[in-house]
Amino acid sequence: MGSANGDRELFKDKDDFVAQYREACETFFAKKYDELSQQERFCVLAGLIANKSRNLKVDSHKDDKEVYYFSLEFLLGPLLDNYLLNFGIRAIVKAGCAELGTTLEDLVAQEVDPGLGNGGLGRLAACFLDSMAALGINGNGNGMRYRYGLFRQEIEGGRQVEKMDNWLEHGFPWETRKSEAAVLVQFGGHVVRHEEGGRFWFTQEGGDLIKAVPYDVPIVGYGAKTVNNLRLWSAEPAAEDFDLDAFNAGNYAKAVKFRSDAEAISQILYPNDSGEHGRLLRLKQEYLFVSAGLQTILRSFENKYGPDKWADFGKHVSIHTNDTHPAMCGPELMRILVDDKRVDFDLAFKIAHETISYTNHTVMPEALEKWPIGIFRELLPRTYMFIEEIDRRYREGFPHDVEGWQEKLANTAILWDGQVRMANLSVIFSHSVNGVSALHTGILEAQTLHDFYALEPEKFNNKTNGISHRRFLGNANPSYSRLICDVIGEGWLRDANELAQLGRYEDDPSFLEEFEKAKAWDKRRLADYIRRTSGVELDCAMVFDVQVKRFHAYKRQLLNVFKILDVYNRILSDPSFDPRPTAFIFSGKAAQSYSFAKEVIRLINSVAEAVNGDARVNDKIRVAFVPNFAVSSAQLIYPAAEISEQISWAGSEASGTSNMKLMMNGAITLGTYDGANVEICDLVGEENIKIFGLRTEEVDALRAGGTYWAWDLYNRDRERLGRVIDELTDGTLAHLSGNFESIRDELMVNNDHDLVLADFYTYVSAWEELVGAYGDRRGWNRAAVHNTARSGYFSSDRTIREYAADIWHIES
Ligand code: 26Y
């Protein structure tokens, strides 16, 4: 792929690149290129590109308005290859590396994968940064610089074992510490009321002062016309004081305790299902990055527009909150405006409301954040007062003339039952609330946030998620990308809708053959990776059936395992059963404390051991668990997939984004009518996707009816479903590390909350039909290419354009 950036080229040509690269080696390490390790060579290359990025002047933003995307997670993934693509210098650098005697791929593989996010929500934030920069939007990220990212996952005896993720070990060449831009954030203490000449005001006294220090990462847009900024905050002690007495008494730990207490705030990323344990630290994280981010934004606004223009703030600034984690933006913005800028209370609320918008990413009641009032008020006494006052006014102004108003008020008030309900806080302080797929937004409006919706329907809107097609097709799938560029040019990298031109090749036999070759190359690459990382040997002639995502009961990796066990059993017991040979590939992490999800991982590895070692079946089915799912390994997996498993129970997955990444890479979706699967289905047509299972209304009816009994399903068919359930505990799978009583209990004692048994038969049949169609290679490839051709809609560029137009009110 050629140059995307016209006159903003970093290197004139290959020779210029090689010369600059050699020189940079001398400046960075005082060594010659040949004397450096591959890791050092990567560092120099990344440093060279990062430096040039930082020094690039922003060409122009389309609109003056600044967007700040507040997110506790930015799951960036490796950046080098993405920068090269966006600068349009991938070809030059690749050729230059070859001349220097190494491959670009090998250098790219040296880069750490910063795991500053859990999964979908964090990766979405990173895709949005890419798209805002590509579209020339003045859009910046505001987040946390965790010293340790999400744990590294290893598998021992089939079990997930969590290891520290020391991602900063070799430094992070893309960041710059901005000590001079540090701000102070106050925790605890008490509020003092002052009065003078009939005017009164409040201050917060005492408590702990923490210094928030920003680290900036330049975000270069495609074509390199726009360079935005991702600002990640690190917590440090406010003053270098030191307990000298303790030190002199030999108590070194006590002497430096102030430092470790402060630093603890940005030490670790919280997993997405963390319970009560260690929650205070999480609250501190939420406040730290909100307060530090807002202070900075207000400071720069004041510098730009002067000290008395606060009423215009919302015209120039948009603050978007990624789920409820930054929900304190509302009250904190009010606090700074009222206490520090002397803005009147009502105006301050108006400004906050005009500026802030909120995206919801889940409807699961147990996942909605709540904080005990006592803890909240003690940690953030002044910010809490704004919540209390807004809540009081909300109650006071609540319409008493609607039927059942007491209950509606109870559902929507911020403070209730001794808790601060963060979703309600977010809704009340925002001018826009959006869900992340059509189905999800519908559920928010009809159920989760219905009482809000009834009051202010115009506040609600849908913004179906998207993904960076440049990273997840352009970077991740070089073989297919090249093929696409050969026939439709490279305009699709800028405008993903151009992928629709592939429609012309859906019936072109030679194109379909080339597609199959590209897929074969991707499968080989993944099979090599799987052999190295999990020791499992895959036959590339098999169908690659992929389920990769966080482990969660609602996502139903267990249903997939049940299907594999059923297929296994039937191959053994029914000689006429001869399914298409398939490799089942799983990857994903379970939160440390989520024991059910961890047991499912152990089950997969136990099934893998049984199946892969059984000569009676292992030319028909193989199972692989790829350890340590991360952006980098995902980029190897998506391109190689042929079946995309999206099998959450209907109404549970807000959107899903791996479904989009996989369809874009030409995998066929096997999925429920859930999240964005619905939109995929609409786009590709029912012949090019396999939908199965209960629909949301049926799930609701089943639950409401109270007539669902897992035991009935078990007893009805002891040959197939009953047998699979028995195998959890009868020793069949116990060889690796024991039986699976707790999984059996979840199904049979807890009555199968996630409806694994309810969807079992339709799922297995759908899978059989789907792999049955694989034999028609032409037809399969046609459907695969059709999926890619229709995937342009799922570019996050489209999503961001919609946010810009409907929520942030800016031109893009
Ligand atoms: C409260 C806390 C510890 C927490 C941290 C992270 C709670 C939740 C999360 C992460 C949630 C998440 O990743 N949600 C996913 O967001 C994606 C992007 O919108 C959706 O595609 C996906 O369906 C949803 O599960």
Tab-separated table of C-alpha atoms in Angstrom, residues 22 314 515 664 756:
chain	number	residue	atom	x	y	z
A	22	ARG	CA	20.799	4.142	11.268
A	314	GLY	CA	-20.588	23.571	26.130
A	515	PHE	CA	-9.560	-15.386	-1.265
A	664	MET	CA	-14.992	-8.166	8.164
A	756	VAL	CA	-27.456	-23.343	27.802
